Amino acid sequence: QVQLVESGGGLMQPGGSLRLACAASGTIFSSDKMGWYRQAPGKGRELVATITSGGSTNYADFVKGRFTISRDNAKNTVYLQMNSLKPEDTAFYYCNLQRFSYRAYWGQGTQVTVSS
């Protein structure tokens, strides 16, 4: 079992930056892929970025060049550095851990609001 706790969300003006963190606890395997998803009001949950323990990353097109995902395997923590934030980035951001195809774990999420 895995527990995921997000932090770092909040209110930011357009063009600003935020860094989200997700701390994983429990039994974590090197094969676990971690990442971030987001859900805006009235929208479905969408992938933002994922990262493996080896550092392989995958980004949604709408965040490429602006967001950077990283992972500290020693701390079992994944980060999402969000730069050049736009109002359309406003959403509830969820940390995710995917264990092969068997099980997905989710954090409770953190709100990111980008507004002037």
Tab-separated table of C-alpha atoms in Angstrom:
chain	number	residue	atom	x	y	z
A	1	GLN	CA	0.000	0.000	0.000
A	2	VAL	CA	1.031	3.558	-0.700
A	3	GLN	CA	0.127	6.951	0.667
A	4	LEU	CA	0.709	10.121	-1.337
A	5	VAL	CA	0.673	13.622	0.106
A	6	GLU	CA	0.822	16.696	-2.128
A	7	SER	CA	1.992	20.144	-1.127
A	8	GLY	CA	2.913	23.442	-2.731
A	9	GLY	CA	-0.340	24.482	-4.327
A	10	GLY	CA	-1.809	27.909	-3.962
A	11	LEU	CA	-2.657	31.143	-5.701
A	12	MET	CA	-0.287	32.638	-8.270
A	13	GLN	CA	-0.511	35.427	-10.807
A	14	PRO	CA	-0.127	34.635	-14.510
A	15	GLY	CA	3.531	34.285	-15.412
A	16	GLY	CA	4.486	33.192	-11.929
A	17	SER	CA	5.911	29.915	-10.681
A	18	LEU	CA	4.966	27.236	-8.212
A	19	ARG	CA	6.622	24.000	-7.188
A	20	LEU	CA	4.476	21.072	-6.191
A	21	ALA	CA	5.813	18.183	-4.143
A	22	CYS	CA	4.427	14.722	-3.580
A	23	ALA	CA	5.812	12.588	-0.783
A	24	ALA	CA	5.168	8.868	-1.052
A	25	SER	CA	5.178	6.549	1.921
A	26	GLY	CA	4.630	2.853	2.335
A	27	THR	CA	6.166	0.240	0.098
A	28	ILE	CA	7.659	1.898	-2.967
A	29	PHE	CA	9.212	-0.118	-5.780
A	30	SER	CA	11.797	1.089	-8.241
A	31	SER	CA	9.424	0.081	-11.009
A	32	ASP	CA	6.697	2.427	-9.770
A	33	LYS	CA	6.009	5.314	-12.107
A	34	MET	CA	4.991	8.575	-10.491
A	35	GLY	CA	3.392	11.619	-11.966
A	36	TRP	CA	0.949	14.468	-11.857
A	37	TYR	CA	-2.567	14.792	-13.191
A	38	ARG	CA	-4.952	17.699	-13.000
A	39	GLN	CA	-8.654	18.317	-13.160
A	40	ALA	CA	-10.284	21.662	-13.811
A	41	PRO	CA	-13.923	22.385	-12.951
A	42	GLY	CA	-16.186	20.750	-15.485
A	43	LYS	CA	-13.282	18.914	-17.089
A	44	GLY	CA	-11.950	15.398	-16.895
A	45	ARG	CA	-8.729	14.421	-15.221
A	46	GLU	CA	-5.763	14.796	-17.563
A	47	LEU	CA	-2.134	13.788	-17.464
A	48	VAL	CA	0.398	16.526	-16.792
A	49	ALA	CA	3.687	14.634	-16.508
A	50	THR	CA	5.118	11.301	-15.413
A	51	ILE	CA	8.561	10.107	-14.406
A	52	THR	CA	10.181	6.744	-13.747
A	53	SER	CA	12.763	6.021	-11.068
A	54	GLY	CA	15.326	6.042	-13.865
A	55	GLY	CA	14.407	9.581	-14.833
A	56	SER	CA	12.448	8.953	-18.023
A	57	THR	CA	9.790	11.640	-18.380
A	58	ASN	CA	6.599	12.158	-20.295
A	59	TYR	CA	4.826	15.511	-20.603
A	60	ALA	CA	1.503	16.662	-21.864
A	61	ASP	CA	1.874	18.974	-24.841
A	62	PHE	CA	0.309	21.898	-23.014
A	63	VAL	CA	3.065	21.987	-20.366
A	64	LYS	CA	6.164	21.223	-22.423
A	65	GLY	CA	8.743	23.943	-22.026
A	66	ARG	CA	7.027	25.340	-18.945
A	67	PHE	CA	6.808	22.511	-16.408
A	68	THR	CA	9.539	20.169	-15.218
A	69	ILE	CA	8.981	16.947	-13.326
A	70	SER	CA	11.727	15.481	-11.161
A	71	ARG	CA	12.075	12.672	-8.669
A	72	ASP	CA	14.164	12.130	-5.570
A	73	ASN	CA	14.221	8.369	-5.179
A	74	ALA	CA	15.968	8.507	-1.804
A	75	LYS	CA	13.092	10.580	-0.438
A	76	ASN	CA	10.382	8.934	-2.530
A	77	THR	CA	9.299	12.386	-3.557
A	78	VAL	CA	8.285	13.731	-6.940
A	79	TYR	CA	8.252	17.422	-7.806
A	80	LEU	CA	6.567	19.511	-10.432
A	81	GLN	CA	8.198	22.852	-11.147
A	82	MET	CA	5.615	25.014	-12.869
A	83	ASN	CA	6.845	28.151	-14.619
A	84	SER	CA	5.096	30.686	-16.812
A	85	LEU	CA	1.773	29.778	-15.291
A	86	LYS	CA	-1.369	30.566	-17.232
A	87	PRO	CA	-4.960	30.958	-16.051
A	88	GLU	CA	-5.805	27.757	-17.901
A	89	ASP	CA	-3.419	25.912	-15.573
A	90	THR	CA	-5.938	26.446	-12.799
A	91	ALA	CA	-6.971	23.009	-11.599
A	92	PHE	CA	-6.817	20.530	-8.789
A	93	TYR	CA	-3.509	18.708	-9.136
A	94	TYR	CA	-3.203	15.075	-8.094
A	95	CYS	CA	-0.110	13.018	-7.452
A	96	ASN	CA	-0.203	9.540	-8.926
A	97	LEU	CA	1.757	6.339	-8.498
A	98	GLN	CA	1.250	3.572	-11.037
A	99	ARG	CA	2.367	0.069	-10.132
A	100	PHE	CA	2.632	-1.839	-13.389
A	101	SER	CA	-0.927	-2.284	-14.627
A	102	TYR	CA	-2.225	-3.629	-11.341
A	103	ARG	CA	-2.847	-0.625	-9.171
A	104	ALA	CA	-2.899	3.149	-9.198
A	105	TYR	CA	-2.559	5.252	-6.066
A	106	TRP	CA	-3.719	8.831	-5.747
A	107	GLY	CA	-3.108	11.651	-3.350
A	108	GLN	CA	-5.847	13.935	-2.110
A	109	GLY	CA	-4.722	16.697	-4.444
A	110	THR	CA	-3.726	20.315	-4.110
A	111	GLN	CA	-5.415	23.342	-5.628
A	112	VAL	CA	-3.509	25.534	-8.066
A	113	THR	CA	-5.182	28.792	-8.973
A	114	VAL	CA	-3.665	31.154	-11.530
A	115	SER	CA	-5.414	34.495	-11.588
A	116	SER	CA	-4.678	38.183	-11.612
